[in-house]
Amino acid sequence: MSQLLISEVAPRDGLQSIASVMPTADKCRWIQALAEAGLKEIEVASFVPARLLPQMADAREVVQFARGIAGLQVAALAPNIKGAQAAFEAGVHKLTLPVSVSEAHSLANVRKTHAQAIEEVRQVVALRNARYPAVAIEAGMSTAFGCTISGAIGDDQVMRLAHAVAECGVDEIGLSDTSGYANPAQIRRLFRRLQQEFGGKAGGAHLHNTMGLGLANVVAALDVGVTTFDSSQGGIGGCPYAPGASGNIVTEDLVFMLEAMGYDTGIDLDKLLAARQILANALPGEALYGHTAAAGLPKNFRQAASA
Amino acid sequence: MSQLLISEVAPRDGLQSIASVMPTADKCRWIQALAEAGLKEIEVASFVPARLLPQMADAREVVQFARGIAGLQVAALAPNIKGAQAAFEAGVHKLTLPVSVSEAHSLANVRKTHAQAIEEVRQVVALRNARYPAVAIEAGMSTAFGCTISGAIGDDQVMRLAHAVAECGVDEIGLSDTSGYANPAQIRRLFRRLQQEFGGKAGGAHLHNTMGLGLANVVAALDVGVTTFDSSQGGIGGCPYAPGASGNIVTEDLVFMLEAMGYDTGIDLDKLLAARQILANALPGEALYGHTAAAGLPKNFRQAASA
């Protein structure tokens, strides 16, 4: 079966929502272990002011370390032009720019209207084009499937903003279930439309597990041809500005499901579970999620793919 | 969209795997509340010797109470002819007979070879035909997707045993993921084949959440036309003889997902969550699972079905 890309976001999305600050040396060891387990893209940091997110104060150092890992696509998030500038300077291969479909969430999260958010994207793309042409930019459409503040989000609303963002010149448009409210029917509908309207610019799925539907939504996304999935080791993360929204889909469970289904993720589950242990040791007392780690891998489970 | 049947199994599958015994009066209040929430079929008890499962010692009383609830299909499980006889006498509308595809699991669970298990099914059907013709019999093919003892289970192995059981004259053949090892590709493959080979006798899906894939497997089963799903309030349950296998899919999360997708389950989520409170109060200290109860229902979430 076709190969998929799993983009690990725990060092960014996970660590930014955990109060304690993980020491830089631990982060680097952990990222190294994740890469050794076979993860080919890792979002390693967020470029935001250290006074807002002290967990990300070492973003530059972490990016520079990660760039030394052969074959790894090093991604980072930036909420604005200032963060993007710092990320480019640090040497990211890929930049993620979140843009909230819910304007209420955008105002709460980054204090920007849609017009202001789009203007920021335009500036970031202009800077990239002028000075860092090798860096890929993906816009992540946050709250695309529902918002804790505004409730349900219309498909048309998502697509309208996505088109405005695409016109700024980003390389990819991904859809993020920031609230974890997406359902499989909605996932199929919206990703199908994304592919129809954006072709090669249609990006991946960033899914949360708030309502327990994370992996069900992955199955729905696979059905309509999505091949890139964000996930988080131990399921850590969730948007700190969206109350009640917690828990990315768990990388270990995602990889188990995909491998059991016969997909080739290129990831070694035993090494992935070993990397999880580094995370657990570095953040004692923090809750890690995931069924695979708790239940263990079923005996000869790969046989179920072709039984 | 089409209507689905959710068969609530917590009073049987859930309570039999919890050490403390729920008082009969609490069970009855809880079953009443589940029916009032809109559940149309409830597996209320297991007819097994009270010395083995004291939690089920009041099976007869509970069945008789449940029969008094208008419109409710009262189901019970029996592992053998003796239990079936007691269930028929108590007045069940439907009897579930588990038959393990894994012979090792069958021997550990009910101390029967396949030949002995099939002979028992034959006797139960003969008794039903002779004296209780109105009672429906569903055979549940346990460990159909993998076994904690034997590991992977071949599709052909499942179908061979299912045909032998069908030839005994049962009304329906369901597939049970006793171990919780099923993956969505396997679910689609096996239920498609069940429908092709058994037509109108093809039954529903009994899914566990051991590996966190329960709802993902529901999505896969829906894709191939499965319309009946067992689930358990609070996710309680799992086979007590399959080590490490725990947690049915959670009724509240299942109903949330289906309703968000636009299916009509006929179930009132607020009343379902109220019934869960009765369970929580009756079993203080027992772990209940489920994301919907923890996160709460998203604002106007039904709009996502048609956005």
Coordinates of C-alpha atoms in Angstrom, one line a residue:
Chain A
M1 CA 0.0 0.0 0.0
S2 CA 1.0 3.6 -0.5
Q3 CA 3.4 5.4 1.8
L4 CA 2.2 8.0 4.2
L5 CA 3.9 10.9 5.9
I6 CA 3.5 11.2 9.7
S7 CA 4.5 14.6 10.9
E8 CA 5.4 14.5 14.6
V9 CA 4.3 17.7 16.4
A10 CA 4.8 16.8 20.1
P11 CA 8.0 18.9 20.5
R12 CA 6.0 21.9 19.4
D13 CA 2.3 21.4 20.0
G14 CA 2.8 19.1 22.9
L15 CA 5.5 20.9 24.9
Q16 CA 3.9 24.3 24.4
S17 CA 0.8 23.2 26.3
I18 CA 2.7 21.6 29.2
A19 CA 3.5 24.0 32.1
S20 CA 7.0 22.6 32.9
V21 CA 9.9 23.5 30.6
M22 CA 11.7 20.5 29.1
P23 CA 15.5 21.1 29.2
T24 CA 17.1 21.6 25.8
A25 CA 19.4 18.6 26.1
D26 CA 16.3 16.4 26.7
K27 CA 14.5 17.8 23.8
C28 CA 17.4 17.1 21.5
R29 CA 17.8 13.5 22.7
W30 CA 14.1 13.0 22.3
I31 CA 14.0 14.5 18.8
Q32 CA 17.0 12.4 17.8
A33 CA 15.2 9.2 19.1
L34 CA 12.0 10.1 17.2
A35 CA 14.0 10.6 14.0
E36 CA 15.8 7.2 14.6
A37 CA 12.4 5.6 15.0
G38 CA 11.8 6.6 11.4
L39 CA 9.9 9.9 11.6
K40 CA 10.8 11.9 8.6
E41 CA 9.2 15.3 9.6
I42 CA 9.2 16.8 13.0
E43 CA 7.8 20.1 14.1
V44 CA 10.4 20.9 16.6
A45 CA 9.5 24.4 17.9
S46 CA 7.3 27.4 17.9
F47 CA 8.8 30.8 17.3
V48 CA 6.9 32.9 19.8
P49 CA 8.1 35.4 22.5
A50 CA 9.7 33.5 25.4
R51 CA 7.7 35.6 27.9
L52 CA 4.5 34.0 26.4
L53 CA 5.8 30.5 26.0
P54 CA 8.9 29.9 28.0
Q55 CA 8.8 26.2 26.9
M56 CA 9.8 27.4 23.4
A57 CA 12.6 29.8 24.4
D58 CA 15.2 27.5 22.9
A59 CA 13.5 27.2 19.5
R60 CA 16.6 28.4 17.6
E61 CA 18.9 26.0 19.3
V62 CA 16.5 23.1 18.8
V63 CA 16.0 23.8 15.1
Q64 CA 19.8 24.0 14.7
F65 CA 20.3 20.7 16.4
A66 CA 17.5 19.0 14.4
R67 CA 19.0 20.3 11.1
G68 CA 22.0 18.1 11.9
I69 CA 19.9 14.9 11.7
A70 CA 20.4 13.4 8.3
G71 CA 17.2 13.1 6.2
L72 CA 15.0 14.9 8.7
Q73 CA 12.6 17.6 7.5
V74 CA 12.7 20.2 10.3
A75 CA 9.5 22.1 10.7
A76 CA 8.5 24.9 13.0
L77 CA 5.5 27.0 13.7
A78 CA 5.3 30.8 13.7
P79 CA 2.2 32.9 14.4
N80 CA 3.5 36.1 12.7
I81 CA 6.2 37.7 10.6
K82 CA 8.5 38.2 13.5
G83 CA 8.4 34.6 14.4
A84 CA 8.7 33.6 10.8
Q85 CA 11.8 35.7 10.4
A86 CA 13.4 34.0 13.4
A87 CA 12.4 30.6 12.1
F88 CA 14.0 31.3 8.7
E89 CA 17.1 32.6 10.3
A90 CA 17.4 29.5 12.5
G91 CA 17.2 27.3 9.3
V92 CA 13.9 25.6 9.3
H93 CA 13.1 23.5 6.2
K94 CA 9.4 24.1 6.5
L95 CA 7.2 26.7 8.3
T96 CA 3.7 26.2 9.5
L97 CA 1.5 29.3 9.7
P98 CA -1.8 28.8 11.6
V99 CA -4.8 30.8 10.4
S100 CA -8.0 30.5 12.3
V101 CA -11.2 30.0 10.4
S102 CA -13.1 31.1 13.5
E103 CA -12.4 34.8 13.8
A104 CA -13.3 34.7 17.5
H105 CA -10.6 32.1 17.9
S106 CA -8.1 34.1 15.9
L107 CA -8.7 37.2 18.1
A108 CA -8.4 35.1 21.2
N109 CA -5.3 33.2 20.0
V110 CA -3.2 35.8 18.1
R111 CA -5.3 39.0 18.5
K112 CA -5.9 39.2 14.7
T113 CA -8.9 39.7 12.5
H114 CA -9.0 37.6 9.3
A115 CA -7.8 40.6 7.3
Q116 CA -4.8 41.1 9.6
A117 CA -4.0 37.3 9.6
I118 CA -4.0 37.3 5.8
E119 CA -1.8 40.3 5.6
E120 CA 0.7 38.6 7.9
V121 CA 0.7 35.5 5.7
R122 CA 1.4 37.8 2.7
Q123 CA 4.4 39.3 4.5
V124 CA 5.8 36.0 5.5
V125 CA 5.6 34.7 1.9
A126 CA 7.2 37.8 0.6
L127 CA 10.1 37.4 3.0
R128 CA 10.5 33.8 2.1
N129 CA 10.4 34.5 -1.6
A130 CA 13.0 37.2 -1.3
R131 CA 15.5 35.6 1.1
Y132 CA 14.7 32.0 1.9
P133 CA 13.3 30.5 -1.3
A134 CA 14.1 26.9 -0.2
V135 CA 11.7 27.0 2.8
A136 CA 8.3 25.4 2.3
I137 CA 5.3 27.2 3.9
E138 CA 2.1 25.4 4.9
A139 CA -0.9 27.3 6.2
G140 CA -2.8 25.3 8.8
M141 CA -6.5 26.3 8.8
S142 CA -7.2 26.1 12.5
T143 CA -10.7 25.4 13.9
A144 CA -11.7 24.2 10.4
F145 CA -14.1 21.6 11.9
G146 CA -15.6 23.6 14.8
C147 CA -14.6 26.0 17.5
T148 CA -14.9 26.0 21.2
I149 CA -16.0 29.6 21.1
S150 CA -18.1 29.9 17.9
G151 CA -19.4 26.3 17.7
A152 CA -20.0 24.7 14.2
I153 CA -18.0 26.1 11.3
G154 CA -19.4 26.0 7.8
D155 CA -17.5 24.3 5.0
D156 CA -17.9 27.4 2.7
Q157 CA -16.3 29.6 5.4
V158 CA -13.3 27.3 5.6
M159 CA -12.9 27.3 1.8
R160 CA -13.3 31.0 1.4
L161 CA -10.5 31.7 3.9
A162 CA -8.3 28.9 2.5
H163 CA -8.5 30.6 -1.0
A164 CA -7.6 33.9 0.4
V165 CA -4.6 32.3 2.1
A166 CA -3.6 30.3 -1.0
E167 CA -3.6 33.6 -3.0
C168 CA -0.8 34.8 -0.7
G169 CA 1.4 32.2 -2.2
V170 CA 1.8 29.5 0.4
D171 CA 2.8 26.0 -0.8
E172 CA 0.2 23.9 1.0
I173 CA -3.1 24.3 2.8
G174 CA -3.7 21.9 5.7
L175 CA -6.9 21.5 7.8
S176 CA -6.6 21.5 11.6
D177 CA -9.2 20.1 13.9
T178 CA -8.1 22.4 16.7
S179 CA -11.1 21.7 18.9
G180 CA -11.2 18.0 18.2
Y181 CA -14.9 18.3 17.1
A182 CA -14.5 16.9 13.6
N183 CA -16.5 13.8 12.6
P184 CA -15.7 11.3 9.9
A185 CA -18.4 12.5 7.5
Q186 CA -17.2 16.1 7.8
I187 CA -13.6 15.1 7.3
R188 CA -14.4 13.3 4.1
R189 CA -16.5 16.2 2.8
L190 CA -14.0 18.9 3.6
F191 CA -10.8 17.1 2.5
R192 CA -12.4 16.0 -0.7
R193 CA -13.3 19.6 -1.4
L194 CA -9.8 20.8 -0.4
Q195 CA -8.3 18.5 -3.0
Q196 CA -10.8 19.5 -5.7
E197 CA -10.3 23.2 -5.2
F198 CA -6.5 23.2 -4.4
G199 CA -5.1 20.2 -6.2
G200 CA -1.4 19.8 -5.4
K201 CA -1.6 22.5 -2.7
A202 CA -4.0 20.4 -0.6
G203 CA -2.2 19.6 2.6
G204 CA -2.5 17.2 5.5
A205 CA -4.8 16.6 8.5
H206 CA -3.9 17.9 12.0
L207 CA -6.4 16.0 14.2
H208 CA -7.1 16.2 17.9
N209 CA -8.7 13.5 20.1
T210 CA -11.0 15.7 22.3
M211 CA -14.1 13.6 21.6
G212 CA -12.2 10.3 21.0
L213 CA -12.8 10.5 17.2
G214 CA -9.2 11.1 16.2
L215 CA -8.4 7.8 14.6
A216 CA -11.9 7.4 13.2
N217 CA -11.2 10.7 11.4
V218 CA -7.9 9.4 10.1
V219 CA -9.7 6.4 8.5
A220 CA -12.1 8.9 6.9
A221 CA -9.3 11.1 5.7
L222 CA -7.4 8.0 4.2
D223 CA -10.6 7.2 2.3
V224 CA -10.4 10.4 0.4
G225 CA -6.7 10.2 -0.3
V226 CA -5.1 12.3 2.5
T227 CA -1.5 11.1 2.9
T228 CA 0.0 13.4 5.6
F229 CA -1.1 13.3 9.2
D230 CA 0.2 15.3 12.2
S231 CA 0.3 13.4 15.4
S232 CA 1.9 13.8 18.8
Q233 CA 3.9 11.3 20.9
G234 CA 2.0 10.5 24.0
G235 CA -0.9 12.5 22.6
I236 CA 0.4 15.6 24.4
G237 CA -0.7 19.0 23.1
G238 CA -3.8 20.8 22.2
C239 CA -4.4 24.5 21.7
P240 CA -3.7 26.4 25.0
Y241 CA -6.2 29.1 23.9
A242 CA -9.1 26.8 23.1
P243 CA -10.5 25.8 26.5
G244 CA -11.3 22.1 26.8
A245 CA -9.5 21.3 23.5
S246 CA -6.8 18.8 24.5
G247 CA -4.9 15.9 23.1
N248 CA -3.5 15.5 19.6
I249 CA -3.9 12.0 18.1
V250 CA -1.3 9.7 19.6
T251 CA 1.6 8.9 17.2
E252 CA 2.1 5.4 18.6
D253 CA -1.6 4.5 18.1
L254 CA -1.7 6.1 14.7
V255 CA 1.4 4.1 13.6
F256 CA 0.0 0.9 15.1
M257 CA -3.3 1.4 13.2
L258 CA -1.7 2.2 9.9
E259 CA 0.8 -0.7 10.1
A260 CA -1.9 -3.1 11.1
M261 CA -3.9 -1.9 8.1
G262 CA -0.9 -2.7 5.8
Y263 CA 0.4 0.8 5.2
D264 CA 4.1 1.4 5.2
T265 CA 4.8 4.2 7.6
G266 CA 8.5 3.6 7.6
I267 CA 8.4 3.8 11.4
D268 CA 9.7 1.2 13.9
L269 CA 7.1 0.8 16.6
D270 CA 9.6 -0.5 19.2
K271 CA 11.9 2.4 18.7
L272 CA 8.9 4.8 18.8
L273 CA 7.9 3.4 22.2
A274 CA 11.5 3.7 23.4
A275 CA 11.4 7.4 22.4
R276 CA 8.2 7.8 24.4
Q277 CA 10.2 6.6 27.4
I278 CA 12.6 9.5 27.0
L279 CA 9.6 11.9 27.0
A280 CA 8.1 10.2 30.1
N281 CA 11.5 10.4 32.0
A282 CA 12.0 14.1 31.0
L283 CA 8.5 15.2 32.1
P284 CA 7.8 13.1 35.3
G285 CA 4.2 13.5 36.5
E286 CA 2.9 14.6 33.1
A287 CA 0.0 12.5 31.7
L288 CA 0.9 10.7 28.5
Y289 CA -1.9 9.1 26.5
G290 CA -2.2 6.2 24.2
H291 CA -3.6 2.7 24.0
T292 CA -0.6 1.0 22.3
A293 CA 1.8 1.9 25.1
A294 CA -0.7 0.7 27.7
A295 CA -1.8 -2.6 26.0
G296 CA 1.4 -3.5 24.2
L297 CA 1.6 -4.7 20.6
P298 CA -0.6 -7.7 19.8
K299 CA 1.3 -10.9 18.8
N300 CA 2.1 -11.1 15.0
F301 CA -0.4 -8.3 14.4
R302 CA 0.9 -7.5 10.9
Q303 CA -0.6 -10.8 9.7
A304 CA -4.1 -9.2 10.2
A305 CA -3.3 -6.9 7.2
S306 CA -3.5 -9.8 4.8
A307 CA -5.3 -12.6 6.6
Chain B
M1 CA -29.4 8.9 6.7
S2 CA -30.3 5.3 7.6
Q3 CA -31.2 4.3 11.1
L4 CA -28.8 2.1 13.1
L5 CA -29.3 -0.2 16.0
I6 CA -27.1 0.3 19.0
S7 CA -27.2 -2.7 21.3
E8 CA -26.2 -1.7 24.9
V9 CA -24.1 -4.5 26.5
A10 CA -22.8 -2.8 29.7
P11 CA -25.3 -4.5 32.1
R12 CA -23.9 -7.8 30.9
D13 CA -20.4 -7.4 29.4
G14 CA -19.6 -4.5 31.6
L15 CA -20.8 -5.7 35.0
Q16 CA -19.5 -9.2 34.6
S17 CA -15.9 -7.9 34.5
I18 CA -16.3 -5.6 37.5
A19 CA -15.4 -7.2 40.8
S20 CA -18.1 -5.5 42.9
V21 CA -21.7 -6.7 42.5
M22 CA -24.2 -4.0 41.5
P23 CA -27.4 -4.3 43.6
T24 CA -30.4 -5.5 41.6
A25 CA -32.4 -2.4 42.3
D26 CA -29.6 -0.2 40.9
K27 CA -29.3 -2.4 37.8
C28 CA -33.1 -2.0 37.1
R29 CA -33.1 1.7 37.6
W30 CA -30.1 2.0 35.3
I31 CA -31.6 -0.2 32.6
Q32 CA -34.8 1.8 32.8
A33 CA -32.8 5.0 32.3
L34 CA -30.9 3.5 29.3
A35 CA -34.2 2.5 27.7
E36 CA -35.6 6.0 28.4
A37 CA -32.6 7.5 26.6
G38 CA -33.7 5.6 23.5
L39 CA -31.7 2.4 23.5
K40 CA -33.9 -0.2 21.8
E41 CA -31.9 -3.3 22.7
I42 CA -30.1 -4.0 25.9
E43 CA -28.1 -7.2 26.8
V44 CA -29.1 -7.2 30.5
A45 CA -27.5 -10.3 31.9
S46 CA -25.4 -13.5 31.4
F47 CA -26.9 -16.8 32.4
V48 CA -23.9 -18.4 34.1
P49 CA -23.4 -20.2 37.5
A50 CA -23.5 -17.6 40.3
R51 CA -20.4 -19.2 41.8
L52 CA -18.5 -18.2 38.7
L53 CA -20.0 -14.8 38.2
P54 CA -21.8 -13.5 41.3
Q55 CA -22.4 -10.2 39.5
M56 CA -24.9 -12.1 37.3
A57 CA -26.7 -14.0 40.1
D58 CA -29.8 -11.9 39.6
A59 CA -30.0 -12.6 35.8
R60 CA -33.6 -14.0 35.9
E61 CA -34.9 -11.1 38.0
V62 CA -33.2 -8.5 35.8
V63 CA -34.6 -10.1 32.6
Q64 CA -38.1 -10.1 34.1
F65 CA -37.9 -6.5 35.1
A66 CA -36.5 -5.5 31.6
R67 CA -39.4 -7.3 29.9
G68 CA -41.7 -4.8 31.5
I69 CA -40.2 -1.9 29.7
A70 CA -42.3 -1.2 26.6
G71 CA -40.6 -1.5 23.3
L72 CA -37.3 -2.8 24.6
Q73 CA -35.7 -5.8 23.0
V74 CA -34.3 -7.8 26.0
A75 CA -31.1 -9.7 25.2
A76 CA -29.0 -12.0 27.4
L77 CA -25.9 -14.1 26.9
A78 CA -25.6 -17.8 27.6
P79 CA -22.4 -19.8 27.2
N80 CA -24.2 -23.3 27.1
I81 CA -27.4 -25.2 27.0
K82 CA -28.0 -24.9 30.7
G83 CA -27.7 -21.1 30.6
A84 CA -29.8 -20.9 27.5
Q85 CA -32.6 -22.9 29.1
A86 CA -32.6 -20.5 32.1
A87 CA -32.6 -17.5 29.8
F88 CA -35.5 -18.9 27.8
E89 CA -37.4 -19.5 31.0
A90 CA -36.7 -16.0 32.2
G91 CA -38.3 -14.7 29.0
V92 CA -35.5 -13.1 26.9
H93 CA -36.4 -11.9 23.5
K94 CA -32.9 -12.6 22.1
L95 CA -30.1 -14.9 23.1
T96 CA -26.5 -14.4 22.3
L97 CA -24.3 -17.4 22.1
P98 CA -20.5 -16.8 22.0
V99 CA -18.4 -19.1 19.9
S100 CA -14.6 -18.6 19.9
V101 CA -12.8 -18.7 16.6
S102 CA -9.6 -19.2 18.5
E103 CA -9.8 -22.7 19.9
A104 CA -7.3 -21.9 22.6
H105 CA -9.6 -19.0 23.8
S106 CA -12.6 -21.3 23.6
L107 CA -10.8 -23.9 25.9
A108 CA -9.7 -21.1 28.3
N109 CA -13.1 -19.4 28.3
V110 CA -15.7 -22.2 28.3
R111 CA -13.5 -25.3 28.3
K112 CA -14.8 -26.5 24.9
T113 CA -13.3 -27.6 21.6
H114 CA -14.9 -26.2 18.5
A115 CA -16.7 -29.5 18.0
Q116 CA -18.1 -29.3 21.5
A117 CA -19.1 -25.6 21.1
I118 CA -20.9 -26.4 17.8
E119 CA -22.8 -29.3 19.4
E120 CA -23.9 -26.9 22.2
V121 CA -25.2 -24.4 19.6
R122 CA -27.1 -27.2 18.0
Q123 CA -28.8 -28.2 21.3
V124 CA -29.7 -24.6 22.1
V125 CA -31.3 -24.1 18.7
A126 CA -33.2 -27.4 19.0
L127 CA -34.6 -26.3 22.4
R128 CA -35.5 -22.9 21.0
N129 CA -37.2 -24.5 18.0
A130 CA -39.2 -26.9 20.2
R131 CA -40.3 -24.7 23.0
Y132 CA -39.4 -21.0 22.5
P133 CA -39.8 -20.3 18.8
A134 CA -40.2 -16.5 19.3
V135 CA -36.7 -16.1 20.7
A136 CA -34.0 -14.9 18.3
I137 CA -30.5 -16.4 18.5
E138 CA -27.4 -14.6 17.5
A139 CA -24.1 -16.4 17.5
G140 CA -21.2 -14.0 18.3
M141 CA -17.9 -15.2 16.7
S142 CA -15.5 -14.2 19.5
T143 CA -11.8 -13.4 18.8
A144 CA -12.7 -13.0 15.1
F145 CA -10.0 -10.4 14.6
G146 CA -7.2 -11.7 16.8
C147 CA -6.7 -13.5 20.1
T148 CA -4.5 -12.6 23.1
I149 CA -3.5 -16.3 23.3
S150 CA -3.1 -17.3 19.6
G151 CA -2.4 -14.0 18.0
A152 CA -3.6 -13.3 14.4
I153 CA -6.7 -15.1 13.2
G154 CA -7.2 -15.9 9.5
D155 CA -10.3 -14.7 7.7
D156 CA -10.9 -18.2 6.3
Q157 CA -10.8 -19.7 9.8
V158 CA -13.6 -17.2 10.9
M159 CA -15.8 -18.1 8.0
R160 CA -15.4 -21.8 8.3
L161 CA -16.5 -21.8 11.9
A162 CA -19.3 -19.2 11.1
H163 CA -20.7 -21.6 8.4
A164 CA -20.6 -24.5 10.9
V165 CA -22.5 -22.4 13.4
A166 CA -25.0 -21.1 10.8
E167 CA -25.8 -24.7 9.8
C168 CA -27.0 -25.2 13.4
G169 CA -29.9 -22.9 12.6
V170 CA -29.0 -19.6 14.4
D171 CA -30.7 -16.5 13.1
E172 CA -27.7 -14.2 13.0
I173 CA -23.9 -14.4 12.9
G174 CA -22.1 -11.4 14.5
L175 CA -18.4 -10.8 14.7
S176 CA -16.7 -9.9 18.0
D177 CA -13.4 -8.2 18.4
T178 CA -12.9 -9.8 21.8
S179 CA -9.3 -8.8 22.0
G180 CA -9.7 -5.3 20.6
Y181 CA -7.0 -6.1 18.0
A182 CA -9.1 -5.4 14.9
N183 CA -8.1 -2.8 12.4
P184 CA -10.3 -0.9 9.9
A185 CA -9.0 -2.7 6.8
Q186 CA -9.7 -6.1 8.4
I187 CA -13.1 -4.9 9.6
R188 CA -14.1 -4.0 6.1
R189 CA -12.7 -7.2 4.6
L190 CA -14.4 -9.5 7.1
F191 CA -17.8 -7.9 7.3
R192 CA -18.0 -7.6 3.5
R193 CA -17.3 -11.3 3.3
L194 CA -19.8 -12.0 6.1
Q195 CA -22.5 -10.2 4.2
Q196 CA -21.6 -11.9 0.9
E197 CA -21.6 -15.4 2.4
F198 CA -24.5 -15.0 4.9
G199 CA -26.8 -12.5 3.4
G200 CA -29.7 -11.7 5.8
K201 CA -28.0 -13.7 8.6
A202 CA -25.0 -11.4 8.7
G203 CA -25.1 -9.7 12.1
G204 CA -23.5 -6.8 13.9
A205 CA -20.1 -5.7 15.2
H206 CA -19.1 -6.2 18.8
L207 CA -16.0 -4.0 19.2
H208 CA -13.5 -3.3 21.9
N209 CA -11.2 -0.3 22.4
T210 CA -8.1 -2.1 23.6
M211 CA -5.8 -0.5 21.0
G212 CA -7.9 2.7 20.8
L213 CA -9.3 1.8 17.4
G214 CA -12.9 1.1 18.4
L215 CA -14.5 4.1 16.7
A216 CA -12.2 3.9 13.7
N217 CA -13.5 0.3 13.3
V218 CA -17.0 1.5 13.5
V219 CA -16.4 3.9 10.6
A220 CA -15.0 1.0 8.6
A221 CA -17.9 -1.2 9.4
L222 CA -20.4 1.6 8.4
D223 CA -18.7 1.8 5.1
V224 CA -19.5 -1.8 4.3
G225 CA -23.1 -1.5 5.5
V226 CA -23.0 -2.8 9.1
T227 CA -26.0 -1.4 10.9
T228 CA -25.9 -3.0 14.4
F229 CA -23.2 -2.1 16.9
D230 CA -22.7 -3.4 20.5
S231 CA -21.4 -0.8 22.9
S232 CA -21.1 -0.3 26.6
Q233 CA -22.0 2.7 28.7
G234 CA -18.8 4.1 30.2
G235 CA -16.8 1.6 28.1
I236 CA -17.0 -0.9 30.9
G237 CA -16.4 -4.5 30.1
G238 CA -14.0 -6.7 28.1
C239 CA -13.6 -10.5 28.3
P240 CA -12.4 -11.6 31.8
Y241 CA -10.6 -14.6 30.3
A242 CA -8.6 -12.7 27.7
P243 CA -5.8 -11.0 29.6
G244 CA -5.2 -7.4 28.6
A245 CA -8.4 -7.2 26.7
S246 CA -10.5 -4.5 28.2
G247 CA -13.0 -1.8 27.3
N248 CA -15.9 -2.1 25.0
I249 CA -16.5 0.9 22.8
V250 CA -18.2 3.7 24.8
T251 CA -21.9 4.1 24.0
E252 CA -21.8 7.9 24.7
D253 CA -18.9 8.4 22.3
L254 CA -20.4 6.1 19.6
V255 CA -23.7 8.0 19.7
F256 CA -22.0 11.3 19.6
M257 CA -20.0 10.3 16.6
L258 CA -23.0 8.9 14.7
E259 CA -25.2 11.8 15.5
A260 CA -22.5 14.3 14.5
M261 CA -22.2 12.3 11.2
G262 CA -25.9 12.8 10.6
Y263 CA -27.1 9.3 11.5
D264 CA -30.4 8.9 13.4
T265 CA -29.6 6.7 16.4
G266 CA -32.9 7.5 18.2
I267 CA -30.9 8.2 21.3
D268 CA -31.0 11.3 23.5
L269 CA -27.4 12.2 24.4
D270 CA -28.4 14.2 27.5
K271 CA -30.5 11.3 28.9
L272 CA -27.7 8.9 28.0
L273 CA -25.3 10.9 30.1
A274 CA -27.8 11.0 32.9
A275 CA -28.0 7.2 32.8
R276 CA -24.2 7.2 33.1
Q277 CA -24.5 9.1 36.3
I278 CA -26.7 6.3 37.8
L279 CA -23.9 3.8 36.8
A280 CA -21.2 6.0 38.4
N281 CA -23.2 6.4 41.6
A282 CA -23.9 2.7 41.9
L283 CA -20.3 1.7 41.4
P284 CA -18.2 4.3 43.3
G285 CA -14.5 4.0 42.6
E286 CA -14.9 2.1 39.3
A287 CA -13.2 3.6 36.3
L288 CA -15.6 4.8 33.6
Y289 CA -14.2 5.7 30.1
G290 CA -15.4 8.1 27.4
H291 CA -14.4 11.4 25.9
T292 CA -17.9 12.8 25.5
A293 CA -18.6 12.7 29.2
A294 CA -15.3 14.3 30.0
A295 CA -15.3 17.0 27.3
G296 CA -19.0 17.7 27.1
L297 CA -21.0 18.1 23.9
P298 CA -19.7 20.7 21.4
K299 CA -22.0 23.7 20.8
N300 CA -24.5 23.1 18.0
F301 CA -22.5 20.1 16.8
R302 CA -25.3 18.7 14.7
Q303 CA -24.7 21.5 12.2
A304 CA -21.4 19.8 11.3
A305 CA -23.4 17.0 9.7
S306 CA -24.6 19.3 6.9
A307 CA -22.2 22.3 6.9

